[in-house]
PDB file of C-alpha atoms in Angstrom:
ATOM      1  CA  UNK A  22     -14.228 -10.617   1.459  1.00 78.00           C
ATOM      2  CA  UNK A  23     -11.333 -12.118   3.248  1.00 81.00           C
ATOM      3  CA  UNK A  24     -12.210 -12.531   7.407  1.00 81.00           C
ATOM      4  CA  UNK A  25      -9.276 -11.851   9.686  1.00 82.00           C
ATOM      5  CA  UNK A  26      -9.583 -11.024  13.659  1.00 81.00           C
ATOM      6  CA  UNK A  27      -8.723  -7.102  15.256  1.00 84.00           C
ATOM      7  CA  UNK A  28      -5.099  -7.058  16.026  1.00 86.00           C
ATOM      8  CA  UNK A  29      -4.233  -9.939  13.374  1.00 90.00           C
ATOM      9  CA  UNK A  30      -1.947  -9.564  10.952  1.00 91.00           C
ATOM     10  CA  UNK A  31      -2.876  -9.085   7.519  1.00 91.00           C
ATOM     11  CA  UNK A  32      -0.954 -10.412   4.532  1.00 93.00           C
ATOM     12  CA  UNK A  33      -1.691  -9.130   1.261  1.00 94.00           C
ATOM     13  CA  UNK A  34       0.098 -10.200  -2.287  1.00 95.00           C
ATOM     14  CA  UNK A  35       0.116  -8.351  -5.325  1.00 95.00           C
ATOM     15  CA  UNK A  36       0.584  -9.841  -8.554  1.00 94.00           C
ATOM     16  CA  UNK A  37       1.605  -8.459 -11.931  1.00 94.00           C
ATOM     17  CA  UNK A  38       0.444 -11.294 -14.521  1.00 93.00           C
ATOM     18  CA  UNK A  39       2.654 -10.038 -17.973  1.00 90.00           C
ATOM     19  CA  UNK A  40       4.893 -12.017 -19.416  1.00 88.00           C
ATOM     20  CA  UNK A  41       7.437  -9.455 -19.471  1.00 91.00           C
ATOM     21  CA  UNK A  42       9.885 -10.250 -17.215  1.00 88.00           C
ATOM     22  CA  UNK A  43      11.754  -6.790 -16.767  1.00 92.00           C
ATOM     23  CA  UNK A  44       8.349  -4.856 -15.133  1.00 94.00           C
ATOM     24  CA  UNK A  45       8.528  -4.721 -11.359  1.00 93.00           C
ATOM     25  CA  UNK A  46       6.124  -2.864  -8.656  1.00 95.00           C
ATOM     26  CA  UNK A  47       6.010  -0.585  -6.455  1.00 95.00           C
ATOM     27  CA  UNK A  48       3.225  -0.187  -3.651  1.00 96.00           C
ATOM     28  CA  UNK A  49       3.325   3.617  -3.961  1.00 96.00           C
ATOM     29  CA  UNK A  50      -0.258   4.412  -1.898  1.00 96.00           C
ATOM     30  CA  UNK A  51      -2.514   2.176   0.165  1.00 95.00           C
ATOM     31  CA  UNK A  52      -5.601   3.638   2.546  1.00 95.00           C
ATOM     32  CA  UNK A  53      -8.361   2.015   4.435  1.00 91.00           C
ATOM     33  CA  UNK A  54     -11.872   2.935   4.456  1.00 89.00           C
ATOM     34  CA  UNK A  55     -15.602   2.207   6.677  1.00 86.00           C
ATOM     35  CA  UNK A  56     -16.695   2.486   3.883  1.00 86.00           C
ATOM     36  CA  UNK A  57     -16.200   1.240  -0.076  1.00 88.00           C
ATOM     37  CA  UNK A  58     -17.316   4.140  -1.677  1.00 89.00           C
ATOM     38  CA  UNK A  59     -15.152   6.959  -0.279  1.00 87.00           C
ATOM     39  CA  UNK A  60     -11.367   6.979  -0.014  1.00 88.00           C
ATOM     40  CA  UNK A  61     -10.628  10.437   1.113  1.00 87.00           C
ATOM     41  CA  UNK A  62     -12.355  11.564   4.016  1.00 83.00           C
ATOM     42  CA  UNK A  63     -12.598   9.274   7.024  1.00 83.00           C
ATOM     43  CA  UNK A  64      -9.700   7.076   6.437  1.00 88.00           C
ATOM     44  CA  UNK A  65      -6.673   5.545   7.914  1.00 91.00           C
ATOM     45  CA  UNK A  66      -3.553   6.038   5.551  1.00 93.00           C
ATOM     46  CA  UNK A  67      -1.231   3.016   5.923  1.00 94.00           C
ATOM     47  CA  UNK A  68       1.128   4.245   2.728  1.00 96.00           C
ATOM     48  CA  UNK A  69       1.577   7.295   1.028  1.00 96.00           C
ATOM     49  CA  UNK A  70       3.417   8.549  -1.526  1.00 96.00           C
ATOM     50  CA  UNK A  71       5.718   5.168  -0.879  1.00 96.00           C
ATOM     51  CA  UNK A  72       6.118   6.211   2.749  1.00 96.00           C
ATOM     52  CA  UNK A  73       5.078   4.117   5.828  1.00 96.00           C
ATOM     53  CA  UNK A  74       2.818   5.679   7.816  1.00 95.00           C
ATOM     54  CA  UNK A  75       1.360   2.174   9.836  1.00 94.00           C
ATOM     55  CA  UNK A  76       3.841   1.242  12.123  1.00 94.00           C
ATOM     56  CA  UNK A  77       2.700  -2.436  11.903  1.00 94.00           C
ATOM     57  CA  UNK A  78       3.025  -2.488   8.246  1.00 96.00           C
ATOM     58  CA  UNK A  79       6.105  -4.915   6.791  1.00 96.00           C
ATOM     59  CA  UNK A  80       7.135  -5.955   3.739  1.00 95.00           C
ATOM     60  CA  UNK A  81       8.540  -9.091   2.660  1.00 95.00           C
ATOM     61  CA  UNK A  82      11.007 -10.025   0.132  1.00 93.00           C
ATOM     62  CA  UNK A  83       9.891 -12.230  -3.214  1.00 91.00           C
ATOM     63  CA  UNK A  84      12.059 -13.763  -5.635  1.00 91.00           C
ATOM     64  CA  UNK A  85      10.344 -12.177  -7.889  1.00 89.00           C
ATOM     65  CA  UNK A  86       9.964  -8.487  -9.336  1.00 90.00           C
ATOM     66  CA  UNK A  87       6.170  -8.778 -10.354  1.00 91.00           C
ATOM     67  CA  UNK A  88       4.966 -10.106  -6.828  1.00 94.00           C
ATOM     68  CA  UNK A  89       5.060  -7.711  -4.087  1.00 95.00           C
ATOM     69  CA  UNK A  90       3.700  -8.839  -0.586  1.00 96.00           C
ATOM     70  CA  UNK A  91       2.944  -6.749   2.572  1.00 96.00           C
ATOM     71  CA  UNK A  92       1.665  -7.017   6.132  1.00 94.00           C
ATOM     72  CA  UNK A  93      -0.518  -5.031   8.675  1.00 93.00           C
ATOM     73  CA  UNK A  94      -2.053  -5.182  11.946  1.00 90.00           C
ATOM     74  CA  UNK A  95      -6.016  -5.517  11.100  1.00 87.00           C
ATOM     75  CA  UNK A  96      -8.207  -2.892  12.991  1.00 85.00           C
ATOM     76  CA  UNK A  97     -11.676  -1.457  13.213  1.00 75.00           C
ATOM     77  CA  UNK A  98     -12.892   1.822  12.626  1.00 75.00           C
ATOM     78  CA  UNK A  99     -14.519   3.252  15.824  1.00 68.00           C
ATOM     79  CA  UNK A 100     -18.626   3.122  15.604  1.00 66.00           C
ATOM     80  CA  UNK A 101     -19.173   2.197  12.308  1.00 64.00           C
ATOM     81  CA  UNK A 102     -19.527  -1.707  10.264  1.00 71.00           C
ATOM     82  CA  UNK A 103     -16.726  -4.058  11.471  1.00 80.00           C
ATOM     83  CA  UNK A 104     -15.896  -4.059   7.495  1.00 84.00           C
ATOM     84  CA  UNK A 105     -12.426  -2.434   6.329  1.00 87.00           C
ATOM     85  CA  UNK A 106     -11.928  -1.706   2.900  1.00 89.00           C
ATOM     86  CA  UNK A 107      -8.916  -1.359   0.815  1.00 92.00           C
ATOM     87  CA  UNK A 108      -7.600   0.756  -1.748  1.00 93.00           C
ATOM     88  CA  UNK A 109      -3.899   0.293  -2.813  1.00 95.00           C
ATOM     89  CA  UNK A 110      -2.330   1.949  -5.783  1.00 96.00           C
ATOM     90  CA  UNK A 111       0.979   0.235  -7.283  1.00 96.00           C
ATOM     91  CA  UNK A 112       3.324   1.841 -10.145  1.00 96.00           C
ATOM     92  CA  UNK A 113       4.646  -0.684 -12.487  1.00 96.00           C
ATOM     93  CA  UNK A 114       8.314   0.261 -13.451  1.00 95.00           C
ATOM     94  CA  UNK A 115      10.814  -1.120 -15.541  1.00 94.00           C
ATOM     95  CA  UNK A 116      13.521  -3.101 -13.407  1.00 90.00           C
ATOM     96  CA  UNK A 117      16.793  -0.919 -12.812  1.00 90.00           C
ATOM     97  CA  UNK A 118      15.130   2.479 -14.331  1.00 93.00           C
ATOM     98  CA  UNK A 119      16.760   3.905 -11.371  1.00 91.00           C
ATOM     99  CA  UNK A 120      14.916   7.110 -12.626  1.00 92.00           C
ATOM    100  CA  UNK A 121      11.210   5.376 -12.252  1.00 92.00           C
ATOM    101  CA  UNK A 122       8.807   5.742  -9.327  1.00 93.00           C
ATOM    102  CA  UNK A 123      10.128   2.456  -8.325  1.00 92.00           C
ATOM    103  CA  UNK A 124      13.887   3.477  -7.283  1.00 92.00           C
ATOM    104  CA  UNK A 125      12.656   6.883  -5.580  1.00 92.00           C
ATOM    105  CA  UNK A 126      11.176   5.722  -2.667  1.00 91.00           C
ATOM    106  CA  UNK A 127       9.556   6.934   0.392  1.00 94.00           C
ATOM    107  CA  UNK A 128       8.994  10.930  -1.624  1.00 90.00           C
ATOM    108  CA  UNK A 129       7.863  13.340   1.334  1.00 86.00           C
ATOM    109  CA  UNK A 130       6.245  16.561  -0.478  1.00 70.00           C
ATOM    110  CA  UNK A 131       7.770  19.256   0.751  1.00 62.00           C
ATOM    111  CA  UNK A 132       5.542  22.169   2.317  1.00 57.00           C
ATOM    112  CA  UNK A 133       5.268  25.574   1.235  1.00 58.00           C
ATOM    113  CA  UNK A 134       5.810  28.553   3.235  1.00 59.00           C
ATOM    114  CA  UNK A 135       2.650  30.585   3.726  1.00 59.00           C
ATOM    115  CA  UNK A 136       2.954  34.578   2.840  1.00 58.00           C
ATOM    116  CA  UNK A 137       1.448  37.074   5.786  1.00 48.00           C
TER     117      UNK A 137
END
């Protein structure tokens, strides 16, 4: 567990350990949960799909293509345990596949139009 006080931020670094130097990542998903167990219902979406969705989330550059770091603003869920869990998906891409997951982006799904 890693302690941090409501309204602090959070830093968080992720770390690719190969020892090929041409992977990079990509923080494509990353949701908060009272609980550890569930991930879908209940939860506060801080990324998705490689879109921002916290407006106190950041990232920060590294000289490096492996390491990816990130901030948010820490927060409680209302009535429930003061404990926050994370669950953060990355895609590892080749550097400059400007095709890859990597390159694309923030990737808003479009919505379909409903027949009467």
């Amino acid at each position: 567990p890693y302690y941090v006080g409501i309204n602090q931020d959070l830093y968080i670094q992720a770390f690719l350990d190969s020892s090929d130097p041409s992977l990079q990542l990509f923080l494509h998903t990353c949701v908060a949960s009272p609980t550890p167990h569930n991930f879908t219902t209940g939860t506060y979406t801080i990324v998705k799909n490689g879109c921002v969705k916290d407006p106190t989330f950041a990232t920060y550059h590294s000289p490096y293509r492996h390491i990816l770091r990130f901030k948010f603003r820490a927060f409680q869920f209302i009535r429930s345990n003061p404990e926050v869990y994370l669950q953060c998906e990355l895609v590892v891409c080749r550097a400059f596949d400007y095709s890859s997951r990597c390159y694309q982006g923030c990737v808003q799904r479009s919505k379909r139009e409903a027949d009467s």
